[in-house]
Tab-separated table of C-alpha atoms in Angstrom:
chain	number	residue	atom	x	y	z
F	1	MET	CA	-11.438	17.374	-14.328
F	2	GLY	CA	-12.154	14.193	-12.341
F	3	ASN	CA	-10.889	12.261	-9.357
F	4	VAL	CA	-7.983	9.826	-9.367
F	5	THR	CA	-7.533	6.608	-7.375
F	6	VAL	CA	-3.967	5.358	-6.956
F	7	ILE	CA	-3.377	1.700	-6.101
F	8	GLY	CA	-0.438	-0.675	-6.204
F	9	ALA	CA	-0.814	-3.303	-8.932
F	10	GLN	CA	1.786	-5.740	-7.582
F	11	TRP	CA	2.729	-6.737	-4.003
F	12	GLY	CA	3.134	-3.176	-2.756
F	13	ASP	CA	6.324	-1.085	-2.646
F	14	GLU	CA	5.756	0.015	-6.260
F	15	GLY	CA	6.575	3.676	-5.641
F	16	LYS	CA	3.063	4.951	-4.883
F	17	GLY	CA	4.354	7.640	-2.532
F	18	LYS	CA	6.207	9.579	-5.213
F	19	ILE	CA	3.340	9.324	-7.706
F	20	VAL	CA	0.746	10.428	-5.155
F	21	ASP	CA	2.983	13.306	-4.115
F	22	TRP	CA	3.438	14.284	-7.762
F	23	LEU	CA	-0.319	14.213	-8.379
F	24	ALA	CA	-1.129	15.916	-5.066
F	25	SER	CA	0.137	19.235	-6.414
F	26	ARG	CA	-2.981	19.336	-8.572
F	27	ALA	CA	-5.460	17.779	-6.143
F	28	ASP	CA	-7.720	19.605	-3.713
F	29	MET	CA	-7.802	16.711	-1.266
F	30	VAL	CA	-5.908	13.426	-0.683
F	31	VAL	CA	-7.704	10.479	0.954
F	32	ARG	CA	-6.259	7.272	2.400
F	33	PHE	CA	-8.969	4.565	2.313
F	34	GLN	CA	-7.576	1.248	3.658
F	35	GLY	CA	-4.704	-0.444	5.466
F	36	GLY	CA	-2.806	0.716	8.516
F	37	HIS	CA	0.716	1.667	9.492
F	38	ASN	CA	1.962	-1.529	7.866
F	39	ALA	CA	2.098	0.524	4.666
F	40	GLY	CA	5.119	2.640	3.849
F	41	HIS	CA	5.540	5.526	1.410
F	42	THR	CA	8.860	7.266	0.823
F	43	LEU	CA	8.795	10.770	-0.639
F	44	VAL	CA	11.950	12.500	-1.855
F	45	VAL	CA	11.536	16.266	-2.138
F	46	GLY	CA	14.804	18.004	-2.959
F	47	ASN	CA	17.266	16.990	-0.259
F	48	GLN	CA	14.534	15.946	2.143
F	49	THR	CA	13.207	12.383	2.488
F	50	TYR	CA	9.879	11.761	4.190
F	51	LYS	CA	8.810	8.297	5.344
F	52	LEU	CA	5.064	8.002	5.864
F	53	SER	CA	2.994	5.066	7.075
F	54	LEU	CA	-0.399	6.372	8.167
F	55	LEU	CA	-0.460	9.936	6.916
F	56	PRO	CA	-1.673	10.497	3.350
F	57	SER	CA	1.156	11.568	1.055
F	58	GLY	CA	-0.513	14.915	0.324
F	59	ILE	CA	0.297	16.063	3.854
F	60	VAL	CA	3.851	17.008	2.808
F	61	ARG	CA	2.502	19.569	0.331
F	62	GLY	CA	-0.078	20.901	2.776
F	63	THR	CA	-2.904	19.453	0.677
F	64	PRO	CA	-5.985	18.739	2.852
F	65	SER	CA	-5.631	15.072	3.761
F	66	VAL	CA	-8.089	12.504	5.063
F	67	ILE	CA	-7.679	9.169	6.832
F	68	GLY	CA	-10.847	7.311	5.899
F	69	ASN	CA	-12.926	4.829	7.876
F	70	GLY	CA	-11.416	1.879	5.993
F	71	VAL	CA	-8.069	2.488	7.721
F	72	VAL	CA	-7.232	0.797	11.039
F	73	LEU	CA	-5.593	3.501	13.144
F	74	ASP	CA	-2.841	3.023	15.710
F	75	PRO	CA	-3.181	6.307	17.645
F	76	TRP	CA	0.285	6.080	19.188
F	77	ALA	CA	1.913	5.395	15.817
F	78	LEU	CA	-0.040	8.345	14.389
F	79	LYS	CA	1.233	10.686	17.081
F	80	ALA	CA	4.833	9.541	16.585
F	81	GLU	CA	4.565	10.037	12.809
F	82	VAL	CA	3.019	13.486	13.153
F	83	GLU	CA	5.748	14.546	15.577
F	84	ARG	CA	8.461	13.172	13.295
F	85	ILE	CA	7.392	15.055	10.179
F	86	ARG	CA	6.688	18.201	12.197
F	87	GLU	CA	10.393	18.088	13.099
F	88	GLN	CA	11.074	18.003	9.343
F	89	GLY	CA	9.132	21.237	8.899
F	90	VAL	CA	5.710	19.894	7.857
F	91	ASP	CA	2.856	21.668	9.635
F	92	VAL	CA	0.235	19.046	10.561
F	93	THR	CA	-2.867	20.765	11.912
F	94	PRO	CA	-6.565	19.831	12.197
F	95	GLY	CA	-7.104	22.171	9.256
F	96	VAL	CA	-4.922	19.951	7.053
F	97	LEU	CA	-5.491	16.464	8.501
F	98	ARG	CA	-8.919	14.919	9.100
F	99	ILE	CA	-9.588	11.453	10.519
F	100	ALA	CA	-12.869	9.560	10.143
F	101	GLU	CA	-14.507	9.259	13.537
F	102	THR	CA	-15.515	5.693	12.643
F	103	CYS	CA	-11.920	4.437	12.160
F	104	PRO	CA	-11.263	1.306	14.265
F	105	LEU	CA	-8.288	1.616	16.613
F	106	ILE	CA	-5.268	-0.672	16.724
F	107	LEU	CA	-4.593	-1.325	20.405
F	108	PRO	CA	-1.561	-2.800	22.201
F	109	ILE	CA	-3.468	-6.078	22.555
F	110	HIS	CA	-3.681	-6.310	18.751
F	111	ARG	CA	0.082	-5.979	18.428
F	112	ASP	CA	0.515	-8.623	21.134
F	113	LEU	CA	-1.775	-11.076	19.353
F	114	ASP	CA	-0.152	-10.473	15.969
F	115	GLY	CA	3.294	-11.357	17.348
F	116	LEU	CA	2.093	-14.352	19.347
F	117	ARG	CA	0.414	-15.870	16.298
F	118	GLU	CA	3.429	-15.378	14.042
F	119	ASP	CA	5.791	-16.887	16.599
F	120	ALA	CA	3.551	-19.923	16.965
F	121	SER	CA	2.989	-20.479	13.234
F	122	GLY	CA	6.268	-22.218	12.379
F	123	ALA	CA	6.420	-22.970	8.660
F	124	GLY	CA	2.989	-21.368	8.271
F	125	LYS	CA	4.241	-17.839	8.993
F	126	ILE	CA	2.554	-15.250	6.791
F	127	GLY	CA	5.245	-12.631	7.328
F	128	THR	CA	3.104	-9.901	8.876
F	129	THR	CA	4.618	-6.647	10.096
F	130	ARG	CA	3.477	-7.611	13.646
F	131	ARG	CA	1.789	-4.242	14.002
F	132	GLY	CA	-1.674	-5.538	14.871
F	133	ILE	CA	-3.333	-4.836	11.524
F	134	GLY	CA	-5.002	-8.234	11.072
F	135	PRO	CA	-6.336	-8.568	14.636
F	136	ALA	CA	-7.731	-5.016	14.466
F	137	TYR	CA	-9.631	-5.798	11.262
F	138	GLU	CA	-10.907	-9.020	12.873
F	139	ASP	CA	-12.320	-7.029	15.770
F	140	LYS	CA	-13.910	-4.578	13.352
F	141	VAL	CA	-15.872	-7.257	11.502
F	142	GLY	CA	-16.493	-9.059	14.816
F	143	ARG	CA	-18.243	-5.871	16.038
F	144	ARG	CA	-16.057	-5.503	19.107
F	145	ALA	CA	-13.688	-2.727	17.911
F	146	ILE	CA	-13.023	0.462	19.817
F	147	ARG	CA	-13.289	3.312	17.308
F	148	VAL	CA	-12.103	6.904	17.193
F	149	CYS	CA	-15.549	8.176	18.226
F	150	ASP	CA	-15.363	6.050	21.395
F	151	LEU	CA	-12.458	8.188	22.609
F	152	ALA	CA	-14.988	10.964	23.224
F	153	HIS	CA	-17.043	8.613	25.432
F	154	LEU	CA	-14.456	6.910	27.626
F	155	GLY	CA	-16.902	6.853	30.536
F	156	GLU	CA	-19.113	4.533	28.514
F	157	LEU	CA	-16.359	2.119	27.498
F	158	GLU	CA	-17.202	-0.808	29.799
F	159	PRO	CA	-19.644	-2.678	27.520
F	160	LEU	CA	-17.111	-2.447	24.679
F	161	LEU	CA	-14.299	-3.671	26.922
F	162	ASP	CA	-16.458	-6.583	28.077
F	163	ARG	CA	-16.955	-7.714	24.485
F	164	LEU	CA	-13.360	-7.079	23.478
F	165	CYS	CA	-11.767	-8.771	26.481
F	166	ALA	CA	-14.046	-11.802	26.361
F	167	HIS	CA	-12.539	-12.504	22.963
F	168	HIS	CA	-8.913	-11.550	23.617
F	169	ASP	CA	-8.627	-13.095	27.084
F	170	ALA	CA	-9.564	-16.502	25.650
F	171	LEU	CA	-6.993	-16.145	22.876
F	172	ARG	CA	-4.291	-14.958	25.274
F	173	ALA	CA	-4.952	-17.893	27.587
F	174	GLY	CA	-4.232	-20.213	24.668
F	175	PHE	CA	-0.768	-18.648	24.437
F	176	ASN	CA	-0.278	-18.803	28.239
F	177	GLU	CA	-0.525	-15.019	28.436
F	178	PRO	CA	-2.310	-13.112	31.237
F	179	PRO	CA	-5.698	-11.457	30.611
F	180	VAL	CA	-5.932	-7.960	29.167
F	181	ASP	CA	-4.965	-5.293	31.686
F	182	ARG	CA	-8.160	-3.300	31.378
F	183	GLN	CA	-7.096	-0.440	33.622
F	184	ARG	CA	-3.855	0.054	31.718
F	185	LEU	CA	-5.781	0.068	28.434
F	186	ARG	CA	-8.203	2.673	29.815
F	187	ASN	CA	-5.287	4.837	30.959
F	188	ASP	CA	-3.512	4.534	27.593
F	189	LEU	CA	-6.651	5.552	25.717
F	190	ALA	CA	-7.308	8.471	28.066
F	191	GLU	CA	-3.779	9.795	27.460
F	192	ILE	CA	-4.049	9.702	23.639
F	193	ALA	CA	-7.725	10.653	23.254
F	194	ASP	CA	-7.413	14.445	22.995
F	195	PHE	CA	-4.662	14.233	20.389
F	196	VAL	CA	-6.675	11.951	18.082
F	197	LEU	CA	-9.991	13.714	18.628
F	198	SER	CA	-8.494	17.048	17.584
F	199	PHE	CA	-8.349	15.675	14.016
F	200	ALA	CA	-11.573	13.615	14.059
F	201	GLY	CA	-14.840	14.352	12.299
F	202	PRO	CA	-17.475	13.177	9.791
F	203	VAL	CA	-15.132	13.016	6.811
F	204	TRP	CA	-17.869	11.550	4.600
F	205	ARG	CA	-19.494	14.979	4.787
F	206	ASP	CA	-16.238	16.708	3.807
F	207	LEU	CA	-15.964	14.399	0.809
F	208	ASP	CA	-19.587	14.952	-0.175
F	209	GLU	CA	-19.066	18.714	-0.126
F	210	ALA	CA	-15.867	18.371	-2.145
F	211	LEU	CA	-17.648	16.305	-4.781
F	212	ARG	CA	-20.523	18.801	-4.969
F	213	ASP	CA	-18.000	21.632	-5.417
F	214	ASN	CA	-16.301	19.700	-8.267
F	215	LYS	CA	-13.028	19.541	-6.356
F	216	ARG	CA	-10.369	17.070	-7.425
F	217	ILE	CA	-9.918	14.228	-4.952
F	218	LEU	CA	-6.921	11.913	-4.979
F	219	PHE	CA	-7.592	8.547	-3.320
F	220	GLU	CA	-4.508	6.753	-2.050
F	221	GLY	CA	-4.377	3.003	-1.512
F	222	ALA	CA	-1.854	1.028	0.517
F	223	GLN	CA	-0.052	-2.250	-0.247
F	224	GLY	CA	-0.954	-3.761	-3.637
F	225	VAL	CA	-3.697	-5.708	-5.431
F	226	LEU	CA	-1.756	-8.976	-5.084
F	227	LEU	CA	-2.042	-8.552	-1.300
F	228	ASP	CA	-5.829	-8.090	-1.420
F	229	VAL	CA	-7.558	-10.421	1.050
F	230	ASP	CA	-9.908	-11.649	-1.729
F	231	HIS	CA	-7.877	-11.261	-4.916
F	232	GLY	CA	-4.302	-11.722	-3.702
F	233	THR	CA	-2.035	-14.702	-3.033
F	234	TYR	CA	-4.078	-15.922	-0.056
F	235	PRO	CA	-3.223	-16.556	2.772
F	236	PHE	CA	-0.052	-14.504	2.193
F	237	VAL	CA	-2.024	-11.273	1.939
F	238	THR	CA	-2.955	-8.261	4.033
F	239	SER	CA	-6.202	-8.104	6.025
F	240	SER	CA	-8.072	-5.583	3.887
F	241	ASN	CA	-9.269	-5.130	0.328
F	242	THR	CA	-6.634	-3.206	-1.612
F	243	VAL	CA	-8.473	-3.027	-4.952
F	244	ALA	CA	-9.873	0.251	-6.278
F	245	GLY	CA	-13.411	-0.846	-5.441
F	246	THR	CA	-12.601	-0.197	-1.769
F	247	THR	CA	-12.331	3.543	-2.415
F	248	GLY	CA	-16.025	4.067	-1.716
F	249	SER	CA	-16.501	1.788	1.280
F	250	GLY	CA	-13.240	2.918	2.869
F	251	SER	CA	-13.895	6.645	2.649
F	252	GLY	CA	-17.643	7.217	2.500
F	253	ILE	CA	-18.381	8.054	-1.126
F	254	GLY	CA	-20.277	6.238	-3.851
F	255	PRO	CA	-18.427	3.967	-6.303
F	256	SER	CA	-18.604	6.577	-9.072
F	257	GLY	CA	-16.290	8.822	-7.075
F	258	ALA	CA	-13.168	6.736	-7.733
F	259	GLY	CA	-12.553	8.358	-11.126
F	260	PHE	CA	-9.417	7.432	-13.098
F	261	VAL	CA	-7.792	4.330	-11.564
F	262	LEU	CA	-4.008	4.584	-11.771
F	263	GLY	CA	-2.184	1.329	-11.056
F	264	ILE	CA	1.424	1.735	-9.927
F	265	VAL	CA	3.744	-0.919	-11.360
F	266	LYS	CA	7.484	-1.423	-11.016
F	267	ALA	CA	9.461	-2.235	-14.165
F	268	TYR	CA	10.434	-5.433	-12.345
F	269	THR	CA	8.832	-7.228	-9.368
F	270	THR	CA	9.468	-7.227	-5.619
F	271	ARG	CA	7.855	-8.806	-2.605
F	272	VAL	CA	8.383	-8.570	1.174
F	273	GLY	CA	7.676	-11.537	3.433
F	274	SER	CA	6.423	-15.019	2.683
F	275	GLY	CA	4.308	-16.255	-0.202
F	276	PRO	CA	4.561	-17.311	-3.848
F	277	PHE	CA	6.718	-15.297	-6.237
F	278	PRO	CA	6.935	-16.996	-9.668
F	279	THR	CA	9.590	-14.697	-11.174
F	280	GLU	CA	11.798	-14.386	-8.094
F	281	GLN	CA	15.520	-14.346	-8.854
F	282	ASP	CA	17.403	-15.706	-5.853
F	283	ASN	CA	20.692	-15.124	-7.640
F	284	GLU	CA	22.984	-12.378	-8.955
F	285	VAL	CA	20.155	-10.842	-11.014
F	286	GLY	CA	17.935	-10.513	-7.953
F	287	GLN	CA	20.811	-9.116	-5.931
F	288	LYS	CA	21.580	-6.544	-8.634
F	289	LEU	CA	17.936	-5.449	-8.838
F	290	GLY	CA	17.776	-5.132	-5.062
F	291	GLU	CA	20.982	-3.125	-4.768
F	292	ARG	CA	20.182	-0.767	-7.637
F	293	GLY	CA	16.581	-0.321	-6.536
F	294	HIS	CA	17.444	0.085	-2.824
F	295	GLU	CA	14.896	-2.598	-2.065
F	296	PHE	CA	14.367	-2.450	1.661
F	297	GLY	CA	10.924	-2.056	3.248
F	298	THR	CA	10.019	1.487	4.357
F	299	VAL	CA	8.177	0.165	7.418
F	300	THR	CA	10.079	-2.994	8.375
F	301	GLY	CA	13.512	-2.435	6.876
F	302	ARG	CA	13.337	-6.008	5.586
F	303	LYS	CA	15.156	-6.843	2.378
F	304	ARG	CA	12.709	-7.257	-0.500
F	305	ARG	CA	12.733	-10.310	-2.725
F	306	CYS	CA	13.350	-9.296	-6.346
F	307	GLY	CA	12.567	-10.765	-9.762
F	308	TRP	CA	11.624	-10.062	-13.355
F	309	PHE	CA	8.450	-8.285	-14.419
F	310	ASP	CA	5.415	-10.597	-14.244
F	311	ALA	CA	2.942	-9.517	-16.921
F	312	VAL	CA	0.525	-12.317	-15.991
F	313	LEU	CA	0.031	-11.064	-12.450
F	314	VAL	CA	-0.150	-7.405	-13.436
F	315	ARG	CA	-2.718	-8.199	-16.148
F	316	GLN	CA	-4.765	-9.997	-13.487
F	317	ALA	CA	-4.438	-7.036	-11.094
F	318	VAL	CA	-5.487	-4.607	-13.826
F	319	ALA	CA	-8.598	-6.682	-14.520
F	320	VAL	CA	-9.847	-7.177	-10.944
F	321	SER	CA	-9.232	-3.542	-9.991
F	322	GLY	CA	-10.491	-1.803	-13.123
F	323	VAL	CA	-7.197	-0.009	-13.762
F	324	THR	CA	-7.506	2.774	-16.362
F	325	GLY	CA	-3.777	3.339	-16.856
F	326	VAL	CA	-0.514	2.406	-15.150
F	327	ALA	CA	2.435	4.375	-13.845
F	328	LEU	CA	5.612	2.437	-14.579
F	329	THR	CA	8.231	3.149	-11.913
F	330	LYS	CA	11.940	2.424	-11.447
F	331	LEU	CA	12.617	1.927	-15.146
F	332	ASP	CA	16.145	3.199	-14.485
F	333	VAL	CA	16.934	0.122	-12.349
F	334	LEU	CA	16.976	-1.962	-15.551
F	335	ASP	CA	19.580	0.284	-17.208
F	336	GLY	CA	22.617	-1.670	-18.379
F	337	PHE	CA	21.152	-5.188	-18.429
F	338	GLU	CA	22.162	-6.986	-21.635
F	339	THR	CA	18.774	-8.682	-21.719
F	340	VAL	CA	15.661	-8.260	-19.619
F	341	ARG	CA	12.942	-10.837	-19.129
F	342	ILE	CA	9.170	-10.571	-18.918
F	343	CYS	CA	6.985	-13.422	-17.676
F	344	THR	CA	4.219	-13.995	-20.241
F	345	GLY	CA	2.634	-17.190	-18.895
F	346	TYR	CA	2.934	-20.105	-16.463
F	347	ARG	CA	3.258	-23.863	-16.559
F	348	ILE	CA	2.266	-26.314	-13.857
F	349	GLY	CA	3.208	-29.908	-14.622
F	350	GLY	CA	3.167	-29.259	-18.367
F	351	LYS	CA	-0.199	-27.449	-18.326
F	352	ALA	CA	-0.233	-23.814	-19.491
F	353	PHE	CA	-1.913	-21.038	-17.472
F	354	ASP	CA	-2.505	-17.405	-18.373
F	355	TYR	CA	-3.428	-16.506	-14.782
F	356	LEU	CA	-2.253	-17.441	-11.293
F	357	PRO	CA	-4.352	-20.329	-9.878
F	358	PRO	CA	-5.882	-19.532	-6.475
F	359	HIS	CA	-4.638	-22.522	-4.463
F	360	ALA	CA	-1.377	-22.042	-2.545
F	361	ALA	CA	-0.069	-25.493	-3.588
F	362	ASP	CA	-0.545	-24.679	-7.288
F	363	GLN	CA	1.012	-21.244	-6.817
F	364	ALA	CA	4.083	-22.813	-5.244
F	365	ARG	CA	4.560	-25.118	-8.279
F	366	VAL	CA	4.206	-22.429	-10.931
F	367	GLU	CA	6.995	-22.229	-13.507
F	368	PRO	CA	7.237	-18.900	-15.366
F	369	VAL	CA	7.410	-18.733	-19.151
F	370	TYR	CA	9.719	-15.893	-20.185
F	371	GLU	CA	10.127	-13.627	-23.174
F	372	GLU	CA	13.579	-12.088	-23.561
F	373	ILE	CA	13.985	-8.481	-24.666
F	374	GLU	CA	17.218	-6.805	-25.610
F	375	GLY	CA	18.395	-4.410	-22.920
F	376	TRP	CA	19.559	-0.846	-23.406
F	377	PRO	CA	23.074	0.530	-22.839
F	378	GLY	CA	22.024	4.134	-22.212
F	379	SER	CA	20.589	5.674	-19.060
F	380	THR	CA	16.938	6.375	-18.363
F	381	GLN	CA	17.591	7.978	-14.980
F	382	GLY	CA	16.080	11.443	-14.720
F	383	ALA	CA	14.314	11.262	-18.094
F	384	ARG	CA	11.343	13.616	-18.372
F	385	SER	CA	10.210	12.958	-21.958
F	386	TRP	CA	10.110	10.083	-24.448
F	387	ALA	CA	12.947	11.762	-26.335
F	388	ASP	CA	15.178	11.255	-23.278
F	389	LEU	CA	14.709	7.473	-23.313
F	390	PRO	CA	16.818	4.958	-25.281
F	391	ALA	CA	14.818	3.357	-28.100
F	392	ARG	CA	15.070	-0.107	-26.541
F	393	ALA	CA	13.708	1.205	-23.247
F	394	ILE	CA	10.686	2.575	-25.112
F	395	LYS	CA	10.290	-0.828	-26.775
F	396	TYR	CA	10.236	-2.457	-23.327
F	397	VAL	CA	7.536	-0.067	-22.108
F	398	ARG	CA	5.412	-0.714	-25.206
F	399	ARG	CA	5.724	-4.475	-24.767
F	400	VAL	CA	4.619	-4.185	-21.147
F	401	GLU	CA	1.533	-2.280	-22.312
F	402	GLU	CA	0.657	-5.007	-24.796
F	403	LEU	CA	1.028	-7.824	-22.288
F	404	ILE	CA	-0.895	-6.242	-19.416
F	405	ARG	CA	-3.605	-4.896	-21.771
F	406	CYS	CA	-3.451	-1.442	-20.249
F	407	PRO	CA	-1.803	1.806	-21.394
F	408	VAL	CA	1.084	3.433	-19.567
F	409	ALA	CA	0.022	6.864	-18.305
F	410	LEU	CA	3.217	7.830	-16.467
F	411	VAL	CA	6.834	6.672	-16.389
F	412	SER	CA	8.968	7.384	-13.328
F	413	THR	CA	12.729	7.432	-13.834
F	414	SER	CA	14.047	8.306	-10.351
F	415	PRO	CA	12.752	8.954	-6.825
F	416	GLN	CA	12.821	12.703	-7.500
F	417	ARG	CA	9.396	14.319	-7.820
F	418	ASP	CA	9.920	15.865	-11.269
F	419	ASP	CA	11.692	12.955	-12.961
F	420	THR	CA	8.427	11.764	-14.492
F	421	ILE	CA	7.236	11.343	-18.074
F	422	LEU	CA	3.546	12.233	-18.424
F	423	VAL	CA	1.868	10.246	-21.179
F	424	ARG	CA	-1.750	10.711	-20.144
F	425	ASP	CA	-3.054	13.094	-17.499
F	426	PRO	CA	-5.075	11.048	-14.956
F	427	PHE	CA	-6.977	14.137	-13.761
F	428	ALA	CA	-8.162	14.771	-17.319
F	429	GLY	CA	-9.796	11.329	-17.320
């Protein structure tokens, strides 16, 4: 039995939380390896709904869970999330949750900068969550981040603050904002330090021991491949690499540890925030998809843009992330449509494309080429085997496989944990 890496193969919000939770019952450890609390996973377990942003989805089951070094950690958001799910009956202890001591921290000054930049960007707004993710990653690569391990050495913080404030004070001055209040920042960090440090440790060593003991590790990505800072619809992307290749660098294992790469894909397409969206349906179809799919962001509450399935983009995501198999989610949302459409190619000024060009101007001019498929009158909701699906729904799934050049390993037919059709067991490789 091997490891499994779960990533989103669209623009995020594909239903990763349910799939990770479903797989976590058979994993020995769940690891989050990139992103921050801009991600959102919703888990429905019986009558209970859990909304997670930073915590790995395995935490709900009590599966040992790790926040890897590739995550940017807002310590105050972490504490609030831990307290919230503790109130829901989930026991979050240092024995269950481990945090890499090399995680960079998201500070109040990062949130400030994120909001100031968005407000000043006018038509160039990226549509960030304003939670400081991008500025925190900038400080990480700029070698001026304060990390989890620094919370154990607050008396030696001055050189770090000198570097950090030299950068941020200049930026804040450009927005007519006062310099960083260093004493307030010190006080804030001192207040949160013990809470964070109680979970901190050398998680790379935990992972190494797990691998040596042949334990099954489930790696959990955030956002989606189309939001990858290198491979996504730049500049309307997140500030980290979301592809499966980040599993190693974001957690502290070698690249061979990723195992089976499971790409999560909705049976249609959604996107939150700004950026190109070739198959977007700003009409009754899009409204129907949004209403039936309850398409509102877990983190922001923003209404998601909705459109038809884009096989071109998913095929591209499968290729750049080495996806082994996909989990097709929310198939039930398409129930009752007389016809459903799949984008099979693009045109720009009469020229055909079988991929999305990298330049934002070309992406904005893309015209989708559609293939129409007859819809199905029956219901797929709650189906747990192929025999429960209408024949036309199966035909749709098979056509998706052909177009994205990747087999379907799982089909999800409702938010409930057990409403899942297993085609291929990811842990079996």
